Structure formats: structure tokens, C-alpha cells
Short mmCIF file of C-alpha atoms in Angstrom, two decimals:
data_model
loop_
_atom_site.label_atom_id
_atom_site.label_comp_id
_atom_site.label_asym_id
_atom_site.label_seq_id
_atom_site.Cartn_x
_atom_site.Cartn_y
_atom_site.Cartn_z
CA PRO X 1 0.00 0.00 0.00
CA LEU X 2 2.83 2.44 0.78
CA ARG X 3 4.45 1.81 -2.58
CA SER X 4 1.16 2.33 -4.41
CA ARG X 5 0.54 5.65 -2.65
CA LEU X 6 4.07 6.91 -3.51
CA ALA X 7 3.63 5.87 -7.11
CA ALA X 8 0.32 7.73 -7.33
CA ARG X 9 1.77 11.05 -5.95
CA PRO X 10 3.48 12.20 -9.23
CA ALA X 11 0.20 11.62 -11.04
CA ARG X 12 -1.69 13.82 -8.59
CA LEU X 13 0.97 16.60 -8.88
CA LEU X 14 0.79 16.50 -12.67
CA CYS X 15 -3.00 16.76 -12.50
CA ALA X 16 -2.77 19.80 -10.19
CA ARG X 17 -0.36 21.53 -12.55
CA ARG X 18 -2.71 20.95 -15.47
CA LEU X 19 -5.63 22.39 -13.50
CA SER X 20 -3.62 25.52 -12.51
CA THR X 21 -2.79 26.27 -16.14
CA SER X 22 -6.16 25.40 -17.61
CA GLY X 23 -7.71 28.81 -16.91
CA LEU X 24 -8.76 28.22 -13.32
CA PRO X 25 -7.62 30.86 -10.79
CA SER X 26 -4.45 30.02 -8.94
CA PRO X 27 -4.12 30.46 -5.18
CA LEU X 28 -1.57 33.40 -5.57
CA PRO X 29 -2.44 35.36 -8.72
CA PRO X 30 0.27 37.66 -10.10
CA LEU X 31 0.03 41.39 -9.40
CA PRO X 32 -1.60 43.36 -12.18
CA PRO X 33 0.46 46.06 -13.97
CA SER X 34 -1.42 48.77 -12.10
CA GLN X 35 -0.06 47.51 -8.77
CA PRO X 36 3.76 47.99 -8.81
CA THR X 37 5.96 46.16 -6.38
CA ALA X 38 7.62 47.93 -3.45
CA ALA X 39 10.98 47.97 -5.25
CA ALA X 40 9.48 49.50 -8.35
CA GLY X 41 7.75 52.12 -6.21
CA ALA X 42 11.01 53.04 -4.56
CA GLU X 43 12.71 53.44 -7.94
CA SER X 44 9.92 55.66 -9.24
CA ALA X 45 10.12 57.82 -6.10
CA LEU X 46 13.85 58.39 -6.67
CA ALA X 47 13.45 59.30 -10.37
CA PRO X 48 13.96 63.07 -10.94
CA ALA X 49 10.88 65.00 -11.85
CA ALA X 50 10.76 67.53 -14.66
CA PRO X 51 11.41 71.04 -13.34
CA GLY X 52 8.43 73.30 -12.99
CA LEU X 53 8.36 76.95 -13.90
CA LEU X 54 9.03 77.94 -10.31
CA GLY X 55 12.08 75.67 -10.11
CA LEU X 56 13.71 76.78 -13.34
CA PRO X 57 15.27 80.03 -12.04
CA SER X 58 17.26 78.21 -9.37
CA ILE X 59 18.38 75.61 -11.91
CA TYR X 60 19.46 78.34 -14.31
CA LEU X 61 21.49 79.96 -11.54
CA GLU X 62 23.20 76.64 -10.84
CA LEU X 63 23.99 76.18 -14.51
CA SER X 64 25.39 79.72 -14.59
CA LYS X 65 27.51 79.11 -11.47
CA ALA X 66 26.10 82.35 -10.12
CA LYS X 67 28.78 82.90 -7.44
CA LEU X 68 31.63 82.43 -9.90
CA SER X 69 29.89 84.59 -12.50
CA GLY X 70 29.35 87.25 -9.82
CA LEU X 71 33.09 87.30 -9.14
CA VAL X 72 33.66 87.70 -12.88
CA VAL X 73 31.25 90.65 -12.96
CA MET X 74 33.08 92.24 -10.01
CA THR X 75 36.38 92.23 -11.91
CA THR X 76 34.60 93.62 -14.97
CA GLY X 77 33.22 96.47 -12.90
CA ALA X 78 36.68 97.24 -11.53
CA GLY X 79 38.07 97.49 -15.03
CA HIS X 80 35.21 99.77 -16.02
CA LEU X 81 35.68 102.07 -13.02
CA LEU X 82 39.39 102.27 -13.71
CA ALA X 83 38.70 103.64 -17.19
CA GLN X 84 35.68 105.91 -17.01
CA LEU X 85 34.73 109.09 -15.19
CA PRO X 86 31.98 110.16 -14.97
CA LEU X 87 30.09 106.89 -14.88
CA ASP X 88 27.39 106.21 -17.45
CA PRO X 89 24.84 104.01 -15.61
CA LEU X 90 23.41 102.60 -18.84
CA LEU X 91 26.84 101.69 -20.18
CA LEU X 92 27.95 100.18 -16.88
CA GLY X 93 24.74 98.16 -16.57
CA ALA X 94 25.03 96.88 -20.14
CA THR X 95 28.65 95.90 -19.58
CA LEU X 96 27.96 94.01 -16.36
CA SER X 97 24.81 92.27 -17.58
CA GLY X 98 26.39 91.32 -20.92
CA THR X 99 29.43 89.92 -19.14
CA PHE X 100 27.27 87.91 -16.73
CA LEU X 101 25.28 86.42 -19.61
CA CYS X 102 28.48 85.43 -21.43
CA ALA X 103 29.84 83.82 -18.25
CA ALA X 104 26.54 81.98 -17.72
CA SER X 105 26.67 80.62 -21.25
CA ALA X 106 30.28 79.44 -20.91
CA ASN X 107 29.61 77.75 -17.56
CA THR X 108 26.51 75.99 -18.88
CA LEU X 109 28.31 74.69 -21.98
CA ASN X 110 31.06 73.43 -19.71
CA GLN X 111 28.54 71.41 -17.70
CA VAL X 112 26.82 70.05 -20.81
CA ILE X 113 30.15 68.69 -22.06
CA GLU X 114 31.14 67.26 -18.68
CA ILE X 115 27.92 65.42 -17.71
CA PRO X 116 29.50 61.91 -17.51
CA ARG X 117 32.51 63.16 -15.55
CA ASP X 118 30.47 65.32 -13.20
CA ALA X 119 28.28 62.31 -12.42
CA ARG X 120 31.33 60.47 -11.06
CA MET X 121 32.39 63.28 -8.72
CA ALA X 122 30.82 63.74 -5.30
CA ARG X 123 31.26 67.53 -5.52
CA THR X 124 29.38 67.84 -8.83
CA ALA X 125 27.02 64.84 -8.92
CA LYS X 126 24.11 66.94 -7.60
CA ARG X 127 24.36 69.55 -10.32
CA PRO X 128 21.25 69.93 -12.49
CA LEU X 129 22.51 67.89 -15.45
CA PRO X 130 24.08 64.85 -13.70
CA SER X 131 21.14 64.66 -11.29
CA GLY X 132 18.64 64.74 -14.15
CA ARG X 133 16.82 67.87 -13.01
CA ILE X 134 17.14 69.34 -16.48
CA SER X 135 17.80 67.77 -19.86
CA PRO X 136 20.95 68.41 -21.90
CA ALA X 137 18.85 69.86 -24.73
CA HIS X 138 17.20 72.32 -22.34
CA ALA X 139 20.58 73.33 -20.89
CA LEU X 140 22.04 73.75 -24.37
CA ALA X 141 19.14 76.01 -25.34
CA PHE X 142 19.75 78.06 -22.21
CA ALA X 143 23.47 78.37 -23.02
CA THR X 144 22.73 79.43 -26.59
CA THR X 145 20.18 82.00 -25.46
CA THR X 146 22.37 83.57 -22.77
CA GLY X 147 25.43 83.58 -25.02
CA GLY X 148 23.58 85.27 -27.87
CA ALA X 149 21.96 87.77 -25.51
CA GLY X 150 25.27 88.56 -23.81
CA VAL X 151 27.26 89.15 -26.98
CA GLY X 152 24.31 91.02 -28.52
CA THR X 153 24.01 93.32 -25.51
CA LEU X 154 27.71 94.12 -25.56
CA LEU X 155 27.67 94.74 -29.32
CA ALA X 156 24.58 96.95 -29.24
CA LEU X 157 25.30 98.96 -26.10
CA THR X 158 29.11 99.01 -25.73
CA ASN X 159 31.42 98.43 -28.70
CA PRO X 160 32.58 95.66 -31.07
CA THR X 161 35.85 95.09 -29.16
CA THR X 162 34.04 94.27 -25.93
CA ALA X 163 31.54 92.04 -27.77
CA ALA X 164 34.42 90.18 -29.44
CA LEU X 165 36.07 89.65 -26.05
CA GLY X 166 32.78 88.27 -24.69
CA ALA X 167 32.44 85.84 -27.59
CA ALA X 168 36.09 84.82 -27.17
CA THR X 169 35.48 84.08 -23.49
CA ILE X 170 32.68 81.65 -24.36
CA GLY X 171 34.67 79.99 -27.13
CA LEU X 172 37.89 79.62 -25.16
CA TYR X 173 36.17 78.33 -22.02
CA ALA X 174 33.90 75.79 -23.70
CA GLY X 175 35.99 74.99 -26.77
CA VAL X 176 39.56 74.98 -25.46
CA TYR X 177 39.72 74.90 -21.66
CA THR X 178 36.99 72.29 -21.09
CA PRO X 179 38.35 69.70 -23.58
CA LEU X 180 41.85 70.13 -22.13
CA LYS X 181 40.81 69.28 -18.56
CA PRO X 182 41.04 65.48 -19.02
CA VAL X 183 44.16 65.78 -21.20
CA THR X 184 46.77 67.92 -19.42
CA HIS X 185 47.20 69.68 -16.08
CA TYR X 186 48.14 72.82 -17.99
CA ASN X 187 44.40 73.34 -18.41
CA THR X 188 44.66 75.46 -15.23
CA TRP X 189 46.89 77.96 -17.02
CA VAL X 190 44.63 77.99 -20.08
CA GLY X 191 41.65 78.62 -17.82
CA ALA X 192 43.57 81.47 -16.17
CA VAL X 193 43.95 83.12 -19.58
CA VAL X 194 40.17 82.92 -20.05
CA GLY X 195 39.59 84.31 -16.56
CA ALA X 196 41.84 87.28 -17.31
CA VAL X 197 39.51 88.54 -20.08
CA PRO X 198 36.49 89.93 -18.11
CA PRO X 199 38.34 92.91 -16.54
CA LEU X 200 39.51 93.80 -20.04
CA MET X 201 35.88 93.82 -21.13
CA GLY X 202 35.07 96.40 -18.46
CA TRP X 203 38.09 98.47 -19.48
CA THR X 204 37.36 98.46 -23.23
CA ALA X 205 33.62 99.04 -22.72
CA ALA X 206 34.45 102.30 -20.94
CA GLY X 207 36.69 103.42 -23.81
CA GLY X 208 40.04 102.10 -22.65
CA GLU X 209 42.55 100.85 -25.19
CA LEU X 210 43.05 97.11 -25.36
CA LEU X 211 46.82 97.48 -25.71
CA SER X 212 47.70 99.69 -22.75
CA PRO X 213 49.52 99.41 -19.40
CA GLU X 214 46.24 99.48 -17.50
CA ALA X 215 44.87 96.60 -19.58
CA ALA X 216 48.04 94.60 -18.95
CA LEU X 217 47.72 95.26 -15.21
CA LEU X 218 44.10 94.12 -15.07
CA SER X 219 44.61 90.92 -17.03
CA GLY X 220 47.94 90.15 -15.36
CA ALA X 221 46.51 90.43 -11.87
CA LEU X 222 43.64 88.06 -12.68
CA PHE X 223 45.92 85.56 -14.40
CA LEU X 224 48.38 85.40 -11.50
CA TRP X 225 45.63 85.20 -8.87
CA GLN X 226 43.88 82.24 -10.46
CA ILE X 227 46.83 79.85 -10.24
CA PRO X 228 47.09 79.57 -6.41
CA HIS X 229 43.32 79.90 -6.08
CA PHE X 230 42.43 76.95 -8.31
CA LEU X 231 45.43 74.78 -7.43
CA ALA X 232 44.48 75.03 -3.77
CA LEU X 233 40.95 73.97 -4.71
CA ALA X 234 42.30 71.14 -6.86
CA TRP X 235 44.38 69.84 -3.96
CA MET X 236 41.40 69.90 -1.61
CA TYR X 237 39.35 67.80 -4.08
CA ARG X 238 42.16 65.85 -5.75
CA ALA X 239 40.45 62.47 -5.17
CA ASP X 240 37.24 63.81 -6.66
CA TYR X 241 39.04 65.17 -9.72
CA ALA X 242 40.76 61.81 -10.16
CA ALA X 243 37.38 60.04 -10.02
CA GLY X 244 36.15 62.35 -12.77
CA GLY X 245 39.20 61.67 -14.91
CA TYR X 246 40.58 65.21 -14.85
CA GLU X 247 44.31 65.81 -15.26
CA MET X 248 45.02 68.31 -12.51
CA LEU X 249 48.49 69.02 -11.12
CA PRO X 250 47.73 67.48 -7.68
CA ARG X 251 46.79 64.20 -9.38
CA ARG X 252 50.40 63.74 -10.52
CA ASP X 253 51.83 65.16 -7.30
CA PRO X 254 51.29 62.59 -4.53
CA THR X 255 53.40 64.44 -1.94
CA GLY X 256 51.87 67.86 -2.64
CA GLU X 257 55.29 69.53 -2.79
CA ARG X 258 55.01 70.62 -6.42
CA THR X 259 51.49 71.98 -6.04
CA ALA X 260 52.41 73.98 -2.95
CA ALA X 261 55.58 75.32 -4.62
CA VAL X 262 53.63 76.61 -7.62
CA CYS X 263 51.10 78.28 -5.31
CA LEU X 264 53.93 80.04 -3.47
CA GLU X 265 55.62 81.05 -6.72
CA TYR X 266 52.55 82.81 -8.09
CA SER X 267 51.81 84.37 -4.71
CA CYS X 268 55.27 85.95 -4.90
CA TYR X 269 54.44 87.30 -8.36
CA LEU X 270 51.26 88.82 -6.94
CA THR X 271 53.26 90.47 -4.17
CA ALA X 272 55.62 92.08 -6.66
CA LEU X 273 52.84 93.31 -8.97
CA PRO X 274 51.72 96.39 -6.94
CA PHE X 275 55.33 97.63 -6.78
CA ALA X 276 55.62 97.30 -10.55
CA VAL X 277 52.32 99.19 -10.92
CA TRP X 278 53.60 101.99 -8.67
CA ALA X 279 56.90 102.13 -10.54
CA SER X 280 55.04 102.54 -13.83
CA GLY X 281 53.17 105.56 -12.46
CA LEU X 282 49.69 104.04 -12.63
CA THR X 283 49.15 104.37 -8.86
CA GLY X 284 50.64 106.14 -5.89
CA CYS X 285 53.14 104.45 -3.62
CA MET X 286 50.50 103.74 -0.98
CA PHE X 287 49.01 101.06 -3.22
CA ALA X 288 52.26 99.12 -2.93
CA VAL X 289 52.49 99.82 0.81
CA GLU X 290 48.93 98.76 1.56
CA SER X 291 49.25 95.70 -0.64
CA LEU X 292 51.78 94.32 1.83
CA ALA X 293 48.86 93.54 4.16
CA PHE X 294 46.68 91.40 1.87
CA ASN X 295 49.65 90.03 -0.08
CA GLY X 296 51.25 89.14 3.25
CA VAL X 297 48.22 87.03 4.18
CA MET X 298 48.35 85.30 0.80
CA LEU X 299 52.07 84.68 1.07
CA ALA X 300 51.79 83.33 4.61
CA ALA X 301 49.05 80.90 3.60
CA ALA X 302 51.04 79.69 0.59
CA ALA X 303 54.23 79.35 2.65
CA ARG X 304 52.39 77.32 5.28
CA PHE X 305 51.14 75.03 2.53
CA VAL X 306 54.74 74.56 1.34
CA LEU X 307 56.05 73.86 4.85
CA ALA X 308 53.45 71.18 5.58
CA PRO X 309 55.06 67.73 5.96
CA PRO X 310 54.93 65.71 2.71
CA ASN X 311 52.13 63.14 2.62
CA ALA X 312 50.50 64.69 5.71
CA ARG X 313 47.10 64.67 4.05
CA VAL X 314 45.07 66.25 6.83
CA GLN X 315 47.47 69.15 7.38
CA GLN X 316 47.96 69.75 3.66
CA ALA X 317 44.21 69.85 3.08
CA GLN X 318 43.84 72.27 5.98
CA TYR X 319 46.51 74.64 4.67
CA ALA X 320 45.21 74.40 1.10
CA ARG X 321 41.77 75.39 2.38
CA ARG X 322 43.24 78.40 4.20
CA LEU X 323 45.01 79.48 1.02
CA PHE X 324 41.79 79.10 -0.95
CA PHE X 325 39.81 81.28 1.44
CA ALA X 326 42.61 83.84 1.62
CA SER X 327 42.47 84.11 -2.17
CA LEU X 328 38.72 84.78 -2.05
CA GLY X 329 39.27 87.96 -0.04
CA TYR X 330 42.24 89.04 -2.14
CA LEU X 331 40.55 90.41 -5.26
CA PRO X 332 38.16 92.89 -3.55
CA LEU X 333 41.07 94.34 -1.54
CA PHE X 334 43.37 94.48 -4.56
CA PHE X 335 40.91 96.28 -6.80
CA GLY X 336 39.64 98.51 -4.01
CA CYS X 337 43.15 99.79 -3.26
CA LEU X 338 43.93 100.05 -6.95
CA LEU X 339 40.93 102.31 -7.58
CA LEU X 340 41.65 104.36 -4.46
CA HIS X 341 45.26 105.11 -5.42
CA GLN X 342 44.87 105.30 -9.18
CA GLN X 343 46.84 108.13 -10.79
CA SER X 344 45.36 108.30 -14.24
CA ASN X 345 45.94 111.18 -16.63
CA ARG X 346 42.81 110.39 -18.61
CA HIS X 347 40.77 113.09 -16.82
CA ALA X 348 43.46 115.21 -15.20
CA ALA X 349 42.91 118.25 -17.46
CA THR X 350 39.11 118.28 -17.41
CA GLU X 351 37.02 120.71 -15.42
CA ASP X 352 33.82 118.67 -15.71
CA GLU X 353 32.00 118.76 -12.38
CA GLU X 354 30.80 115.17 -12.88
CA VAL X 355 34.44 114.10 -13.07
CA ALA X 356 35.66 116.42 -10.31
CA ALA X 357 33.14 115.06 -7.78
CA PRO X 358 34.39 111.43 -7.84
CA GLU X 359 37.98 112.64 -7.77
CA ALA X 360 37.21 114.78 -4.73
CA ALA X 361 35.56 111.81 -3.01
CA ARG X 362 38.63 109.71 -3.70
CA ALA X 363 40.85 112.46 -2.25
CA ARG X 364 38.71 112.57 0.89
CA LEU X 365 39.07 108.81 1.32
CA ARG X 366 42.83 109.10 1.01
CA GLU X 367 42.93 111.90 3.57
CA ALA X 368 40.78 109.92 5.99
CA GLY X 369 43.09 106.93 5.63
CA ARG X 370 46.12 109.12 6.19
CA GLN X 371 44.85 109.98 9.66
CA TYR X 372 45.29 106.34 10.66
CA CYS X 373 48.85 106.14 9.37
CA LEU X 374 51.49 105.31 11.97
CA HIS X 375 53.50 108.49 11.46
CA GLU X 376 50.39 110.59 12.13
CA GLN X 377 49.74 108.78 15.39
CA LEU X 378 53.35 109.15 16.53
CA GLU X 379 53.71 112.68 15.09
CA ALA X 380 56.88 111.56 13.33
CA PRO X 381 56.86 112.71 9.69
CA SER X 382 60.08 110.79 9.04
CA LEU X 383 58.13 107.54 9.43
CA CYS X 384 55.70 108.41 6.66
CA PRO X 385 55.92 105.64 4.03
CA LYS X 386 54.87 108.05 1.30
CA GLY X 387 57.76 110.39 2.03
CA ALA X 388 60.23 107.52 2.09
CA ALA X 389 58.79 106.13 -1.12
CA ASP X 390 58.98 109.52 -2.81
CA GLU X 391 62.66 109.77 -1.84
CA VAL X 392 63.33 106.29 -3.23
CA ALA X 393 61.50 107.18 -6.43
CA ALA X 394 63.48 110.44 -6.79
CA VAL X 395 66.78 108.60 -6.35
CA ALA X 396 65.70 105.92 -8.82
CA HIS X 397 64.76 108.56 -11.40
CA GLU X 398 68.11 110.30 -10.95
CA VAL X 399 69.97 107.03 -11.39
CA ALA X 400 67.90 106.17 -14.46
CA ALA X 401 68.45 109.62 -15.95
CA GLY X 402 72.19 109.42 -15.30
CA ALA X 403 72.40 105.99 -16.88
CA ALA X 404 70.46 107.16 -19.92
CA ALA X 405 72.68 110.23 -20.29
CA GLY X 406 75.81 108.10 -19.98
CA LEU X 407 74.54 105.66 -22.59
CA ALA X 408 73.72 108.50 -24.97
CA GLY X 409 77.18 110.04 -24.47
CA SER X 410 78.95 106.75 -25.14
CA ARG X 411 77.03 106.35 -28.38
CA GLN X 412 78.03 109.86 -29.51
CA THR X 413 81.74 109.31 -28.79
CA GLN X 414 81.82 105.88 -30.41
CA PRO X 415 83.60 106.11 -33.77
CA PRO X 416 81.56 105.04 -36.79
CA SER X 417 82.32 101.55 -38.11
#
């Protein structure tokens, strides 16, 4: 009997299978398509939703890198103020807005190109494009619109030179700098060239000549400043840049010694720049004297980065962060002192009241600052840095004049060949 029951069991199982597939309802029917599983529900909840009209402005600001573009506009305004008195509000507004639109276009194109790489970096994975909050086509349309509006504004309301500089900024940033980032660490220097253009746009929009000492000062200051600023940032996020496949200097510098040395080198160049500007006659000597304060902070931060023990990751990251934040405060102080101590001959002979009023305000600021000078507090005129600087300048001019006279005399006495 036991054997017969065991032999009959496969037959009963086969009969049950036939009944379950013959159209009769099974004990556990499958879920219909309208009832997703818990896993599918979780995936749908994590999927990014299309941005609404109220969310688009914040996304556009992220695409534009609003803080970085604001810094660009600040340098453009400094270049404009250095060139023009009296100020034309319409011209200044057109220059700043056109520059911001060009910067927004360049930054957006950069992010469109770098979507796969940004998605692999923790610092950039939440940006609108890698996170899926906006489509690449939408972002490209935004970049095209802002770029066209920016260049068009500059062309219509400033001049062709400024518009050409704006278009060059977009082309160089998106077409040269961005493709170089995964190829060579020299992309930082190429990017610094692009970043040196906006102050020139402010200068030329106000009527300044593109090939002039002031233009060289503006672009040179921005170029030199960007190297320690961005290398410090690259060291702080070197692992992230490596994950994205970017060829930054810290990626090929495991000890950090080379990166820190380059930061210190360009900080030294920045320290020397105000003295060269004073020697050229573009500013008074107090620009060089006052620059010792903010350049000293920059130099100290860069030197501390250099002196950090090799391979001491925590300390190096800490000192790189200090250098980065020191560089953020550098540009406002640099351009503020530059504008305060500017000695331009562009408006020296005019009697226009609109020009005389800003010049008088600048003179009052200088006089107010002079009251806080050490020699005024100690009532010791011999300690005045301006007097000492004027004496040094007079001696230097005498030496230069004597050398020039001697060179001219030697040429006159030299027999013809």
C-alpha cells in the first residue's frame, strides 16, 4: 500500500499543474500592472521630476555658477571704473549684464560637455545635469540664449571690441579649456587666460585701449591670482578630480610639494605686482604699501602650505583650504586699493563737475586713511611711508636719468664703423 501511494503522488501533482494552467484561478495570482511592487515604487520615487516653472530660475542659476559669475562681474566692474569718469549708468549696466550672460553661457556649456565626468564626482554629482533635473537639450538652449543675448548686448550697447572679447570668453572656455581638462594639467593655465579677459571687457567698454599698461595690469593680476586659487581647490578635491578623470596638477603630485611650490611662486608674483604698478606711475606708492597687508596674508598661507610635511594629508588639506579662502578675499582688496590710489591722466585736465566730484571723493578717502597712518599717530613725519617712497623714487629717477645720459654720451663718442 505504501508503494502504491508513492507511485500515485506524481500523477496527482501532474493533474494539479494541469488544473492551474487550464484557466482556473491560482491560489496566488500575479500582481496586475497597475499595482507595482515595493521595489518598483522606490525606484519611481527616486526618479527626478521635470522642473516646474518655479524651479527653473534656481536651476538656471546653478547652470550659470552664479557665485563664480558674480566674481567675474566684479572684476569687470573694476576694469570699467578704472577707465571711465563720470560713470554712465546705462553703459555700466550693459557691460555688467552682458558679461554675466556670457559667463553663464560658458559655464553651462562646460557642464553640458562634462555630464559623464560630473556624475562620477561627489562635488558635482548633484548639479542639475548629472542629477537629471534638467535635460541636456534644455541646458544647451539656455546656453545658446544667454550667449547670444550677452554678446548682442555688448555689441549693441558698448562696442565691437568688448563684444568680441565676450564671444572669445565663451569659445575659449567651452571649446579649449573644457576639452583640455582630461588631457593635461596645464588646463589650469589655459583657464587662467580665459579668466583674465572679463576685466579687459570692463576696461574696453568704458573706452580704454586694449593694448595699454592698465589693460596689462588688469589681465595680469587676474591671471596670477587664479593659479594659487584653483590649485588650492584642486588639492582639496584631488580624489574627486581623479574620479572624474581630470588631469590636474595634484593628481600627478602625490606628496603635494610641487602643487604647494607653484602656489607660493605665483603668490610671490602677486606680491611684486603692486610695486611694478607703482613704478610705472599708474598708482601712488601707498598702493604698494597697503598691498603688503593682503599680499602678506596670501604669502603666509602659501608658505604654510609649502612647509606642511609631505604626505601629511590632513594638514595639507587644511593649509590648502586656508590658502583658498585667503584668495577669495584678495581680489576685492586688490581692486579697491587700486581704484583708491589710481593716478590716471585720462581726466586730469578736465574741469567737468561730474568728473571732479568722484575725484574729490577719492581724495577725501585718502585723507581719511592718512589719519590712521602710523606716522600721524606718533607725530613723526620721518616715518611716513609716502615720504620715504617719494625719496626712493626720486633717487631711482636720478639714477635712471644718469644711466640714460651716460649711454647717450657713449654712443656719440663711439667712432663710426
